[in-house]
Coordinates of C-alpha atoms and ligand atoms in Angstrom, one line a residue:
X1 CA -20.0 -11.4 36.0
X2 CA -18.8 -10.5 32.6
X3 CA -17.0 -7.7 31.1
X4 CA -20.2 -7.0 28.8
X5 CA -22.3 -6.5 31.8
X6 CA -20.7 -2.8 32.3
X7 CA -22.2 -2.1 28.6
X8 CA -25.3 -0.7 28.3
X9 CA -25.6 0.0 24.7
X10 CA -23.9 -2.1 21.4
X11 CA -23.4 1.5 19.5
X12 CA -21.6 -0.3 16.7
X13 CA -22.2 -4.4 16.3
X14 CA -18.5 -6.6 15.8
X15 CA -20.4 -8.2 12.4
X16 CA -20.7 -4.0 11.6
X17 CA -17.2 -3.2 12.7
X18 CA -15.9 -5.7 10.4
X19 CA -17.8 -4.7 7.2
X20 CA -16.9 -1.7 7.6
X21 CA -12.9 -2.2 8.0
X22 CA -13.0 -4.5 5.0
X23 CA -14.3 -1.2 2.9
X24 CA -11.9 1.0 4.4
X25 CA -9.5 -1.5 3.3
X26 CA -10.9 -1.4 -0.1
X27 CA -10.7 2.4 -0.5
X28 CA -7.2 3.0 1.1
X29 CA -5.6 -0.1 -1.4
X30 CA -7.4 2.0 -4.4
X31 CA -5.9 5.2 -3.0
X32 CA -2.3 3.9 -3.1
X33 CA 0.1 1.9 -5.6
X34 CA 2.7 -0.8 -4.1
X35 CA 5.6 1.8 -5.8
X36 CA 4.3 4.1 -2.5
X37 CA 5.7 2.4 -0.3
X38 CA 3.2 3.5 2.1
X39 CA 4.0 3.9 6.0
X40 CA 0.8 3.2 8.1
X41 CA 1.0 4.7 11.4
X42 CA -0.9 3.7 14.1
X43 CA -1.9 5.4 17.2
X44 CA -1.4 3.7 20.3
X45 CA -3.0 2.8 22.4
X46 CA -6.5 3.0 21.0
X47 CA -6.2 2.2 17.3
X48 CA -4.5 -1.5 17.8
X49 CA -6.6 -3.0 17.2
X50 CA -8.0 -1.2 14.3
X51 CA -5.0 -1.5 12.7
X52 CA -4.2 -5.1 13.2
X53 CA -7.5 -5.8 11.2
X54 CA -7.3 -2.9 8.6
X55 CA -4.1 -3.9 7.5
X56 CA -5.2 -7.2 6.3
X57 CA -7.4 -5.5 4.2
X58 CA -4.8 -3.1 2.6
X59 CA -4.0 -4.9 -0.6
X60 CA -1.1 -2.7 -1.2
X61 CA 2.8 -2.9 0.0
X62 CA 3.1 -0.6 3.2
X63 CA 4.8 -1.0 6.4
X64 CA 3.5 0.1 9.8
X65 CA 5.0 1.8 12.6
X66 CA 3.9 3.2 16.0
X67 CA 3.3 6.5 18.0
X68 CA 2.1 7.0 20.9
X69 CA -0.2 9.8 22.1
X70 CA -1.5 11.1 25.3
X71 CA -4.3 13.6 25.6
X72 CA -6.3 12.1 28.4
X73 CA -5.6 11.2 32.1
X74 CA -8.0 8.2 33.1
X75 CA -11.2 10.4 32.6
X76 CA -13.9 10.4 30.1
X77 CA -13.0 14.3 29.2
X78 CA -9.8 15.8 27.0
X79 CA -7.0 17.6 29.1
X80 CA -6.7 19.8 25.8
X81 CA -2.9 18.4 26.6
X82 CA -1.5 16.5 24.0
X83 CA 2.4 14.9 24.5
X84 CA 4.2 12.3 22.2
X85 CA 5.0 9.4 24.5
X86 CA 6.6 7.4 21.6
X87 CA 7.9 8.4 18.5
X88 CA 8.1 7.1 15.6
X89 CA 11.2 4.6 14.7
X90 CA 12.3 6.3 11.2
X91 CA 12.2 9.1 9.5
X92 CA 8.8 9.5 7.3
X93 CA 10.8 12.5 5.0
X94 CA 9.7 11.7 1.1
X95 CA 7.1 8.6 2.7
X96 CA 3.5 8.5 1.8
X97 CA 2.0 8.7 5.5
X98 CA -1.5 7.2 6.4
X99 CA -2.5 7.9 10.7
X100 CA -4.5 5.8 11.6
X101 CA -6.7 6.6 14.3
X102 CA -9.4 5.6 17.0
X103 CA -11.4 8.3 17.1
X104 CA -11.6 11.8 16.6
X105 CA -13.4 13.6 19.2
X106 CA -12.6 17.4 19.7
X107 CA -9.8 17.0 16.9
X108 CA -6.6 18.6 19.2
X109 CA -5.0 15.1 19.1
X110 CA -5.0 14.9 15.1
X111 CA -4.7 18.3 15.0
X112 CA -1.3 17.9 16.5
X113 CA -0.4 14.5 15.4
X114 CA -0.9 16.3 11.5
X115 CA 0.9 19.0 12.3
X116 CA 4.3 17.6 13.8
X117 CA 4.6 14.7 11.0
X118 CA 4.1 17.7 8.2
X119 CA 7.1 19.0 9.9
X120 CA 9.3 15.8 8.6
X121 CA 8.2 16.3 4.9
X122 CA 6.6 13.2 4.3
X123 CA 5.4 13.0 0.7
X124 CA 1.6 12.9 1.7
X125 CA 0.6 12.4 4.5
X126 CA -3.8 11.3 5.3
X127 CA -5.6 10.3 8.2
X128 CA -8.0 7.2 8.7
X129 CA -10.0 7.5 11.9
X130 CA -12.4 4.8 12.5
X131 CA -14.8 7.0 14.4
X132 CA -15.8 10.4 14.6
X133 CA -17.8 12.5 16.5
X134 CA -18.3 15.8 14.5
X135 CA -20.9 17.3 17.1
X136 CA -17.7 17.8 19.4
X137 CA -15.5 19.3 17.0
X138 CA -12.9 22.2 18.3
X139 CA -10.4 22.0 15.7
X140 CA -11.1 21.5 12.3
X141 CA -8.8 19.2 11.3
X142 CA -9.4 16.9 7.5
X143 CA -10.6 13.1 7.5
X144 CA -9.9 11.2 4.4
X145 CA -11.1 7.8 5.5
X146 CA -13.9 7.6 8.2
X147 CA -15.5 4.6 9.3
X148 CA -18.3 5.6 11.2
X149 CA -19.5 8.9 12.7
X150 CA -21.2 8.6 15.8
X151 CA -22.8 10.5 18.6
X152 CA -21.6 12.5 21.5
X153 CA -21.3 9.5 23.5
X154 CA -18.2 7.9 25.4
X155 CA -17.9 4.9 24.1
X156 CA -15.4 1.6 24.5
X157 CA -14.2 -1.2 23.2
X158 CA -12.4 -2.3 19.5
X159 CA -9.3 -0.8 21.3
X160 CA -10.7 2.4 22.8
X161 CA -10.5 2.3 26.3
X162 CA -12.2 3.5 30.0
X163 CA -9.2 3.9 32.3
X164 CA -7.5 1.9 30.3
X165 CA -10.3 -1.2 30.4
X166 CA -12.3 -2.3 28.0
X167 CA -10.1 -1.9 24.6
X168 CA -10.9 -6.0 24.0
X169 CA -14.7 -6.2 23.1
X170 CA -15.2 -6.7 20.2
X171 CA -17.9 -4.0 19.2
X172 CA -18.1 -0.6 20.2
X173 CA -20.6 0.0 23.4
X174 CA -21.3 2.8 25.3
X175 CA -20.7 1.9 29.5
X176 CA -23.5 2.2 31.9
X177 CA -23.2 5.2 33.7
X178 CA -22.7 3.7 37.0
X179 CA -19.5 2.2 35.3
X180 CA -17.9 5.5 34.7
X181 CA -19.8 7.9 37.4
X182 CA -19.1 5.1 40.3
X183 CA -22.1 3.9 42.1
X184 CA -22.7 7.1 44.4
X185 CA -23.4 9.4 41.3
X186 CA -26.0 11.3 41.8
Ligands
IMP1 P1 -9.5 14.6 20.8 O1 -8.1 15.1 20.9 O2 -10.5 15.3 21.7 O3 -10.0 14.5 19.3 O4 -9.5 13.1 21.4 C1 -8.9 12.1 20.7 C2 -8.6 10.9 21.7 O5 -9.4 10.9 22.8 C3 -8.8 9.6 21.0 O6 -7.6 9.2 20.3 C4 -9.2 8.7 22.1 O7 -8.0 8.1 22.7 C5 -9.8 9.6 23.2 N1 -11.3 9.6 23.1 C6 -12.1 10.5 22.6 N2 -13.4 10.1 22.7 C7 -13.4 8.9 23.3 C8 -14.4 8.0 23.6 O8 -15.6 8.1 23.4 N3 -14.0 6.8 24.1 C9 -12.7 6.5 24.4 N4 -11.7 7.3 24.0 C10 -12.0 8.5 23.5
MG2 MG1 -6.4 7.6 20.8

């Protein structure tokens, strides 16, 4: 048994994944100047691992810090309730601000994330999700980097999770059903 037996589907291949970060990369360093002094803020859990490989790619000075975000319990559909379970460390007032996220599903957790850090007057403040799903859209909420938009599917893996499993492979899959449904599902 192996953790890659619970996928069904590759959605998004690792070789794919990593092309695709190194552009990201590419365009956010073109975006910014070193004099920004641009803050990077990650989204835990789900975008660590986004980060940690985006960030290697950002040929510009920026530091990175860490919030975390709650919007689920351990199912496969949003609460609609979004809490800050860790704050940021600093103060972002007159920073350039780049969120860095997972994935944008029905956009409440951006939504909110956007709206609370406009509060601390950061200088500018954009969003890099690595996925989106636009069909599921509730809340229009802007994108300025987006590394791949994808079906309404749940998917795991690169750091996104199923009960809190799966954020290690390396691609992005989509679980067999029985995975997620348990094996009595109709
Ligand atoms: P939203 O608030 O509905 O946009 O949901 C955003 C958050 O829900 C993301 O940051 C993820 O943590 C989680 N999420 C949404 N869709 C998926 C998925 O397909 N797989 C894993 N997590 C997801
Ligand atoms: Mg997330």
């Amino acid at each position: 048994m192996s953790l890659h037996d619970d996928v069904g589907r590759v959605l998004i291949s690792e070789q794919a994944l990593q092309a695709r970060v190194a552009e990201l990369g590419r365009a956010i360093s073109a975006v910014y100047t070193d004099a920004d002094h641009l803050l990077i803020v990650c989204v835990l859990k789900g975008a660590f691992v986004f980060l940690a490989d985006l960030t290697r790619h950002v040929d510009v000075w920026h530091a990175v810090d860490f919030m975390e975000i709650s919007s689920y319990g351990a199912g496969t559909v949003s609460s609609g309730v979004v809490r800050i379970l860790l704050d940021l460390g600093r103060s972002i007032e007159g920073r350039h601000v780049l969120v860095v996220e997972d994935i944008v599903d029905s956009g409440r957790t951006l939504d909110y994330i956007r709206r609370n850090l406009s509060t601390r007057r950061p200088a500018s403040l954009r969003v890099c999700a690595l996925l989106s799903k636009p069909s599921r859209r509730e809340v229009e909420v802007p994108l300025d980097f987006v590394g791949f938009e994808i079906p309404d599917e749940f998917v795991v893996g690169y750091g996104l999770d199923f009960a809190e499993g799966y954020r290690n492979l390396p691609y992005i899959g989509v679980l067999k059903r029985e995975v997620y449904a348990g094996p009595d599902a109709p």
